[in-house]
GROMACS .gro file of C-alpha atoms in nm:
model
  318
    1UNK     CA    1  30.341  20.498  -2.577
    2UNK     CA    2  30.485  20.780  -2.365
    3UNK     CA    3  30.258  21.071  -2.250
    4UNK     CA    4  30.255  21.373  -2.445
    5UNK     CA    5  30.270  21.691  -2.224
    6UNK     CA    6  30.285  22.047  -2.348
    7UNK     CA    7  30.291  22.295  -2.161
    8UNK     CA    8  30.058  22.611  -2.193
    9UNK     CA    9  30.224  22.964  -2.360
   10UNK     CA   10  30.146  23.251  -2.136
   11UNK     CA   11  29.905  23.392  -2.404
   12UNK     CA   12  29.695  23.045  -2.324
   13UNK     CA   13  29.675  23.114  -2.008
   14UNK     CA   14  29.624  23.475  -2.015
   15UNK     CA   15  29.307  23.372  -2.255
   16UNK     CA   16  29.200  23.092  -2.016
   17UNK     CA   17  29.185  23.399  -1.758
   18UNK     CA   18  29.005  23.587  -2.009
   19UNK     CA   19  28.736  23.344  -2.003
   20UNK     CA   20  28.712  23.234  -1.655
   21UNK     CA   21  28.646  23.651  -1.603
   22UNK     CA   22  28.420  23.669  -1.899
   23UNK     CA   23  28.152  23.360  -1.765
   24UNK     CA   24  28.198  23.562  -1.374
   25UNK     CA   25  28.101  23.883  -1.529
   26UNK     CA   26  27.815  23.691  -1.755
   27UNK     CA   27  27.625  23.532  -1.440
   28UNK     CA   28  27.682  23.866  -1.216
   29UNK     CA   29  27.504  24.029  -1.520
   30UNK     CA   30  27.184  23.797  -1.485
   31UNK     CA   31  27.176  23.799  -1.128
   32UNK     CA   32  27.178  24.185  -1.143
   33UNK     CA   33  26.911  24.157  -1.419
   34UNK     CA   34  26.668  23.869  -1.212
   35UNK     CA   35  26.696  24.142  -0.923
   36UNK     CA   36  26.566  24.435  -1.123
   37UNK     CA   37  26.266  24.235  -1.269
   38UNK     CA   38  26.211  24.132  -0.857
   39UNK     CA   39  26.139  24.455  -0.753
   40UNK     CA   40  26.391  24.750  -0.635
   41UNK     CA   41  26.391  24.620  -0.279
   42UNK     CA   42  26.715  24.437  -0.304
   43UNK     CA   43  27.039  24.549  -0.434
   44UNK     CA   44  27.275  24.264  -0.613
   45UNK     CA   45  27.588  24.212  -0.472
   46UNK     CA   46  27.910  24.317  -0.639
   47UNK     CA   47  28.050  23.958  -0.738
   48UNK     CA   48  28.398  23.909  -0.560
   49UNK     CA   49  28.719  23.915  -0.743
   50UNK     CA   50  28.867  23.621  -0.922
   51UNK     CA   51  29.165  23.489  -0.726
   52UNK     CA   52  29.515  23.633  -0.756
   53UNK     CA   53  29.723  23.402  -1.018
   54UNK     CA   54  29.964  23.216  -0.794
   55UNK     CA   55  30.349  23.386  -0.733
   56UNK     CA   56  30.570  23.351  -1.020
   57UNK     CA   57  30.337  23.425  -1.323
   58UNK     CA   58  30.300  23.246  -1.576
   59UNK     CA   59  30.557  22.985  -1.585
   60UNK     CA   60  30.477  22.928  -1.187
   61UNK     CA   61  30.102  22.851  -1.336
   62UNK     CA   62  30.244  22.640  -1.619
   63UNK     CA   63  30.489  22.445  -1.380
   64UNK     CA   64  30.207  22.374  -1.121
   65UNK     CA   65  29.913  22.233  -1.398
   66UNK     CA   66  30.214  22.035  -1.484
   67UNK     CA   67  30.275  21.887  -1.154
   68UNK     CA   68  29.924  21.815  -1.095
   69UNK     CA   69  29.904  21.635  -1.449
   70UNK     CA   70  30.202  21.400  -1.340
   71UNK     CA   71  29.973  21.329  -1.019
   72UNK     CA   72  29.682  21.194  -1.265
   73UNK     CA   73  29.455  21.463  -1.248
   74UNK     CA   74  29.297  21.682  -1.512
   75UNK     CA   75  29.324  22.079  -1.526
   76UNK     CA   76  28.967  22.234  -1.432
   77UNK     CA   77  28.903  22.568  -1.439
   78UNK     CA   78  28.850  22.715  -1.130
   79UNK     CA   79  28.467  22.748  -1.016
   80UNK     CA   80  28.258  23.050  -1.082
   81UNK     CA   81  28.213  23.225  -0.771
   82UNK     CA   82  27.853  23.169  -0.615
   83UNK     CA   83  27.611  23.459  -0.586
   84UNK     CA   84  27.398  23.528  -0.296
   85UNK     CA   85  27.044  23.464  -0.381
   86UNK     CA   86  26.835  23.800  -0.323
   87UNK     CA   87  26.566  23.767  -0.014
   88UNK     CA   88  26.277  23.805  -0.080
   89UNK     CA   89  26.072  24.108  -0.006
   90UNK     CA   90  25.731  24.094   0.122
   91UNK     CA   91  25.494  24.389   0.024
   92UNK     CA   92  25.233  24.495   0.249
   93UNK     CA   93  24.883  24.391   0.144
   94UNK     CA   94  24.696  24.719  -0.030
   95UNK     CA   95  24.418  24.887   0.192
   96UNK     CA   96  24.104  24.855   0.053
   97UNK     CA   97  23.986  25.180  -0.206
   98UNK     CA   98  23.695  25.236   0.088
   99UNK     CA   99  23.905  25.221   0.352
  100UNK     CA  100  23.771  25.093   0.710
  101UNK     CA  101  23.389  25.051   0.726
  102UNK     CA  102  23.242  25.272   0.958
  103UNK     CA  103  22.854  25.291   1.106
  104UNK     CA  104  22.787  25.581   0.868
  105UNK     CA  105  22.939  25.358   0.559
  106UNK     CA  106  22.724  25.032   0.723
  107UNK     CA  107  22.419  25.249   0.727
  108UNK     CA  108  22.428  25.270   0.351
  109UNK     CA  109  22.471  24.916   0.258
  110UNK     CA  110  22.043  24.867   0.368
  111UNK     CA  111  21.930  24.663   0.640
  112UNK     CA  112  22.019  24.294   0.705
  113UNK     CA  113  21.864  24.057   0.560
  114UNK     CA  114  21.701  23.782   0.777
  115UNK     CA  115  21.643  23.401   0.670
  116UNK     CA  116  21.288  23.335   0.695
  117UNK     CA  117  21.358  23.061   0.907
  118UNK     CA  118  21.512  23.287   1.121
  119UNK     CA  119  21.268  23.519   1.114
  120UNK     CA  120  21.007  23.377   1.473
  121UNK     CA  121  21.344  23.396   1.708
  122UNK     CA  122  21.458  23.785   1.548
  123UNK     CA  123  21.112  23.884   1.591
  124UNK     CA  124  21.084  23.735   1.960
  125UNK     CA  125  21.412  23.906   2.019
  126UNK     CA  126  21.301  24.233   1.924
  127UNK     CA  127  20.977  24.199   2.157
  128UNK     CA  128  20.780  24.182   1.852
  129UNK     CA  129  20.427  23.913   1.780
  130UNK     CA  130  20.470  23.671   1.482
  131UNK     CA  131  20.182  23.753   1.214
  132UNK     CA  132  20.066  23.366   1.192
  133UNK     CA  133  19.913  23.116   1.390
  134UNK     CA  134  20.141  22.763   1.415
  135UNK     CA  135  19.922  22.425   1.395
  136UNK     CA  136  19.556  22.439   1.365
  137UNK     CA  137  19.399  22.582   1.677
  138UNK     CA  138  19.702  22.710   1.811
  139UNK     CA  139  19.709  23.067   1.916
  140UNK     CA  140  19.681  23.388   1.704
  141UNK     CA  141  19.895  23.693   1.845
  142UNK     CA  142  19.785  23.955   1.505
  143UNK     CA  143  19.404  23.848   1.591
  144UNK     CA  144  19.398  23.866   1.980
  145UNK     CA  145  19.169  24.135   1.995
  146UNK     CA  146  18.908  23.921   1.767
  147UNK     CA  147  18.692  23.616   1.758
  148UNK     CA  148  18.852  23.377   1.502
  149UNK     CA  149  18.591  23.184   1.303
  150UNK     CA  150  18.606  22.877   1.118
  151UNK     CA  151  18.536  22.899   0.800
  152UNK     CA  152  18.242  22.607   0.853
  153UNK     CA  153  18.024  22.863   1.026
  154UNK     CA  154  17.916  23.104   0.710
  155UNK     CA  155  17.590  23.160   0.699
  156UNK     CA  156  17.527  23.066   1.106
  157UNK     CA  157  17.303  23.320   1.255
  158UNK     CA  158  17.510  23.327   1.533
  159UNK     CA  159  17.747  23.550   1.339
  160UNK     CA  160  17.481  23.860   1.293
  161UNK     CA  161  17.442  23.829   1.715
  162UNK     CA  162  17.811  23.871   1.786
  163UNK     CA  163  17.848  24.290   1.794
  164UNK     CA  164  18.043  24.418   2.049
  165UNK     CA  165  18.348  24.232   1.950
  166UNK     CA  166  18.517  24.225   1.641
  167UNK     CA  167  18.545  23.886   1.456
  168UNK     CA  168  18.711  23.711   1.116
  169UNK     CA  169  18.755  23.357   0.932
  170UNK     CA  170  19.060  23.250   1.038
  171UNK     CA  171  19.189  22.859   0.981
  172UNK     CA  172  19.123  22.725   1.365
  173UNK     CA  173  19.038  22.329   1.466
  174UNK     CA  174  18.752  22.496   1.676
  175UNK     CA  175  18.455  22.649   1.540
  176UNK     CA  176  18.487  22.988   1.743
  177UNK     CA  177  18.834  23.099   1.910
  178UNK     CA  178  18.739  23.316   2.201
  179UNK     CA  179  19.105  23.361   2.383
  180UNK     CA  180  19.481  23.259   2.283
  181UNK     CA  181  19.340  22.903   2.477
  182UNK     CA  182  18.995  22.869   2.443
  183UNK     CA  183  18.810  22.681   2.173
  184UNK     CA  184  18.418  22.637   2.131
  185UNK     CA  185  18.202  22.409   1.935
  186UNK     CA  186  17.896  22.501   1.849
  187UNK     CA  187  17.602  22.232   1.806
  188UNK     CA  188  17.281  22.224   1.709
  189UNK     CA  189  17.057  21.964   1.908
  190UNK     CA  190  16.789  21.943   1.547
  191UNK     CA  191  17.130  21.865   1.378
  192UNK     CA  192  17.243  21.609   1.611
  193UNK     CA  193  16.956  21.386   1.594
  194UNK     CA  194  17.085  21.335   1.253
  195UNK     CA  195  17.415  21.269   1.318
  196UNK     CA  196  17.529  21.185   1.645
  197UNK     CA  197  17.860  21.112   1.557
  198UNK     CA  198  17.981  21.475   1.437
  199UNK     CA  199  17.995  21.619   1.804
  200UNK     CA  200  18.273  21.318   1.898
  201UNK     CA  201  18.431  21.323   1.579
  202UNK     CA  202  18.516  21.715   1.669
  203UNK     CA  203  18.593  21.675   2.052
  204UNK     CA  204  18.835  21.413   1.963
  205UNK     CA  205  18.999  21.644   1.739
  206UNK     CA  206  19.000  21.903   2.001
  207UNK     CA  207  19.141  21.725   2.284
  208UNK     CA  208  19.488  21.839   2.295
  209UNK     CA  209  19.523  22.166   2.143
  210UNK     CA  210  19.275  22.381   2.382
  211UNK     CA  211  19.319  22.428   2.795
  212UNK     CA  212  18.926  22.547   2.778
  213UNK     CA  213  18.739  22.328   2.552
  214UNK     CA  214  18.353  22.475   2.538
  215UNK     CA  215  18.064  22.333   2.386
  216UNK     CA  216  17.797  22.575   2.305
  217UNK     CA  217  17.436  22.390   2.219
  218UNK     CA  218  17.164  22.539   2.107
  219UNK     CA  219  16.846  22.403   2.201
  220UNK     CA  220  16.600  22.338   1.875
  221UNK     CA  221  16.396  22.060   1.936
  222UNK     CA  222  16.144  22.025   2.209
  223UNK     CA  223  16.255  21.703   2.379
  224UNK     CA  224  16.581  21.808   2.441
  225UNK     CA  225  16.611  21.679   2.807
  226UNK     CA  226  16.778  21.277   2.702
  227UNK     CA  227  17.015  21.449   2.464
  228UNK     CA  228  17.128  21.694   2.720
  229UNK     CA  229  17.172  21.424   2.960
  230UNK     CA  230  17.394  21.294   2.696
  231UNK     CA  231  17.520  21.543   2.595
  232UNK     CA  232  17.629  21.627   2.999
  233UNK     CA  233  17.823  21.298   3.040
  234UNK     CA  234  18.004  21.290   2.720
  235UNK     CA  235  18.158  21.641   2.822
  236UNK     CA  236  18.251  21.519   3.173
  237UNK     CA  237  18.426  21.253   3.015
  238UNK     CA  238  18.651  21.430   2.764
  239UNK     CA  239  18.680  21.742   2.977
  240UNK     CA  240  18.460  21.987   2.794
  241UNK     CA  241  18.210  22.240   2.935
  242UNK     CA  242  17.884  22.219   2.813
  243UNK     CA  243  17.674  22.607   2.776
  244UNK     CA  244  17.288  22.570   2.658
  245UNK     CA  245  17.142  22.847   2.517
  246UNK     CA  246  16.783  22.863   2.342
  247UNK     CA  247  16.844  23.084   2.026
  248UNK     CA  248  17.102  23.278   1.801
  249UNK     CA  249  17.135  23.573   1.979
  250UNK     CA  250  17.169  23.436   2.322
  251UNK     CA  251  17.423  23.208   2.168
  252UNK     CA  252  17.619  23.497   2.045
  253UNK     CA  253  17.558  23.631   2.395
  254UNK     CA  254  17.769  23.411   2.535
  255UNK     CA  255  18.081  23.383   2.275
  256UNK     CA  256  18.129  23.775   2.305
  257UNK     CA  257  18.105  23.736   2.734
  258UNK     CA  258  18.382  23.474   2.674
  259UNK     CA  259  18.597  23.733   2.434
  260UNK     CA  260  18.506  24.023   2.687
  261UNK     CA  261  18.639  23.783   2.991
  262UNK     CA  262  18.917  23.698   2.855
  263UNK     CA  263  19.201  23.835   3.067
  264UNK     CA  264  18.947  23.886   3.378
  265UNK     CA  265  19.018  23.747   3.696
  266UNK     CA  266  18.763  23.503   3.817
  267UNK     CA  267  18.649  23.690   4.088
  268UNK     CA  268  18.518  23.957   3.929
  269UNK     CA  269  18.246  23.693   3.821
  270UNK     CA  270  18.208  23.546   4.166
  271UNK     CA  271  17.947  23.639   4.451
  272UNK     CA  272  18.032  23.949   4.649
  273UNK     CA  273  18.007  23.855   5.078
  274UNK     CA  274  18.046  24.053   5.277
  275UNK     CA  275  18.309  24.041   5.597
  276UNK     CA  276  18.065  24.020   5.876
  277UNK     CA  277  17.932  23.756   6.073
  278UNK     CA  278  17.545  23.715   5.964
  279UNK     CA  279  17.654  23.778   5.617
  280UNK     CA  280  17.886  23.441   5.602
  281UNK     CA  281  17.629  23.235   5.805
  282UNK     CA  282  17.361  23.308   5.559
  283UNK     CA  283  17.627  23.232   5.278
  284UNK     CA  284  17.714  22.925   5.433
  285UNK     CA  285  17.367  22.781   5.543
  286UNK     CA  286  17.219  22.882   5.210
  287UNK     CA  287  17.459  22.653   5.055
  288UNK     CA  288  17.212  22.379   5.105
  289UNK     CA  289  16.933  22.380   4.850
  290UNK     CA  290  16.599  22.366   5.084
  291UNK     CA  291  16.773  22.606   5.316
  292UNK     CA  292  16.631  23.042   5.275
  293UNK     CA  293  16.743  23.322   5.416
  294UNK     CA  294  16.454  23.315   5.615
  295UNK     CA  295  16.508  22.989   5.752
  296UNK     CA  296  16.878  23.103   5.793
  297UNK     CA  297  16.774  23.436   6.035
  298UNK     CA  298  16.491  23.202   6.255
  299UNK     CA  299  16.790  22.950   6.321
  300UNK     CA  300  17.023  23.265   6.413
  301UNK     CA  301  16.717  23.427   6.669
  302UNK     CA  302  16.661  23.044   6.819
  303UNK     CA  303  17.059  22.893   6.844
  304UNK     CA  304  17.190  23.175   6.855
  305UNK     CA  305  17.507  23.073   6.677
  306UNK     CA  306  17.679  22.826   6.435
  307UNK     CA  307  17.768  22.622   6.650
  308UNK     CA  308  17.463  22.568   6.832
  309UNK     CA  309  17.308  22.512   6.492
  310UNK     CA  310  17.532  22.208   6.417
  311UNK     CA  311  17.541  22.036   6.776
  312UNK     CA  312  17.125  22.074   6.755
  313UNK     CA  313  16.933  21.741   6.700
  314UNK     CA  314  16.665  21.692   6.447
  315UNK     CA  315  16.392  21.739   6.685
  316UNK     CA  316  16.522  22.073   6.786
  317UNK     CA  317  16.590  22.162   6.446
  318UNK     CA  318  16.236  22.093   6.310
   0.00000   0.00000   0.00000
């Protein structure tokens, strides 16, 4: 069967125009309307014109669709023309309503707040003394001025001889803390006859948390000599420092002496010599227990010097 061809009229094709210009004009409308809801940043572009109808009109147009039928190919309308897509505009972030904080503005927001596990190293960097004490028996910097007592030692007499210092309980592995290092134990020799095994119980708990470890005795009982003895050699052993003292008040004595010494420099406690010569010699000589200062000014008046002293022979010296 042959192939049926008809060719367009010119009002077809003026209508086909139509409609090509219609769908242009439709998609420039929505491109212009897609921009407005975007923002007023970005104008749309005017679409461009259609292209011009090819030379000859209307029966050029016909003749040419006609042509390219015989070739085998079908009549398309020409593609809308493509609109540019609009860039897109960034706005600037807003500024905050309070604008920039300044010191005056930080001042009224109240001070930090600090973790409490924080809190030691902020206080240490601000020069400032924590208000606890760590593990037991460790040092107490808002009761340095006092004698910490454990809480064992109500109703010890002891307690109504301590006066010139100030004292409170305080939760301590010592019964008395008299300096940020110093611990003492207090013992009663009546009390130890019944239980010799408190004392080393508590010196073994004491070992490692004081540099001075003291043990303060009082002395009770009347046969007290074998117990001191003891006593004496246990302490030289474990590295404690035994004090005797023969009632309450002397006891108490002695704990506010080792508050009031605290931060004193050993010599002040020390014997006084003087610089010159007879003054050393006597110091020295007397050092020996049978030797007096007597004894010490005859051997000056016969040697005549220390060195004559310590060449002499027995027989010379007697």
């Amino acid at each position: 069967m042959p192939f049926a061809f008809k060719v367009p009229t010119p009002e077809e094709v003026e209508a086909r125009r139509r409609q090509v210009d219609g769908a242009s004009a439709a998609a420039a409308g929505v491109a212009a309307f897609r921009s407005l809801n975007a923002g007023p940043q970005v104008q749309p572009q005017p679409p461009p014109p259609p292209p011009p109808p090819p030379p000859g009109g209307a029966v050029a147009a016909a003749t040419s669709a006609k042509a390219h039928l015989r070739d085998g190919g079908p009549v398309a309308a020409p593609p809308p023309p493509q609109q540019p897509a609009p860039a897109a505009v960034v706005a600037p972030l807003p500024a905050p309503a309070h604008g920039p904080v300044t010191a005056a503005a930080a001042g009224q927001l109240g001070p930090a707040r600090v973790l409490p596990q924080a809190r030691p190293a902020v206080m240490a960097l601000q020069g400032l003394a924590p208000d606890t004490a760590g593990p037991a028996g460790a040092p107490r910097r808002a009761a340095a001025n006092k004698v910490i007592v454990n809480q064992n030692q109500r109703g010890n007499a002891v307690l109504r001889a301590i006066r010139s210092v100030a004292w409170e309980y305080g939760d301590i592995a010592a019964d008395y803390q008299v300096g940020q290092t110093t611990g003492v134990l207090f013992l009663s020799l009546k009390y130890h006859r019944l239980k010799p095994e408190y004392i080393y119980e508590r010196m073994k708990g004491l070992q490692h948390l004081y540099l001075l470890r003291v043990i303060l005795v009082i002395v009770d009982i009347d046969d007290y000599q074998p117990t001191i003895r003891e006593l004496t050699k246990a302490t030289i052993v474990a590295g404690f420092t035994l004090f005797m003292s023969w009632s309450a008040e002397e006891a108490g004595k002695y704990l506010e002496t080792f508050k009031a010494f605290e931060h004193k420099p050993p010599d002040l406690i020390q014997e006084k010599v003087d610089g010159d010569y007879m003054s050393k010699l006597v110091d020295c000589l007397t050092q020996v227990k049978s030797v007096t200062k007597t004894d010490v000014m005859t051997l000056s008046s016969t040697f005549g010097s220390f060195k004559r002293i310590a060449e002499a022979t027995p027989e010379e010296l007697s």
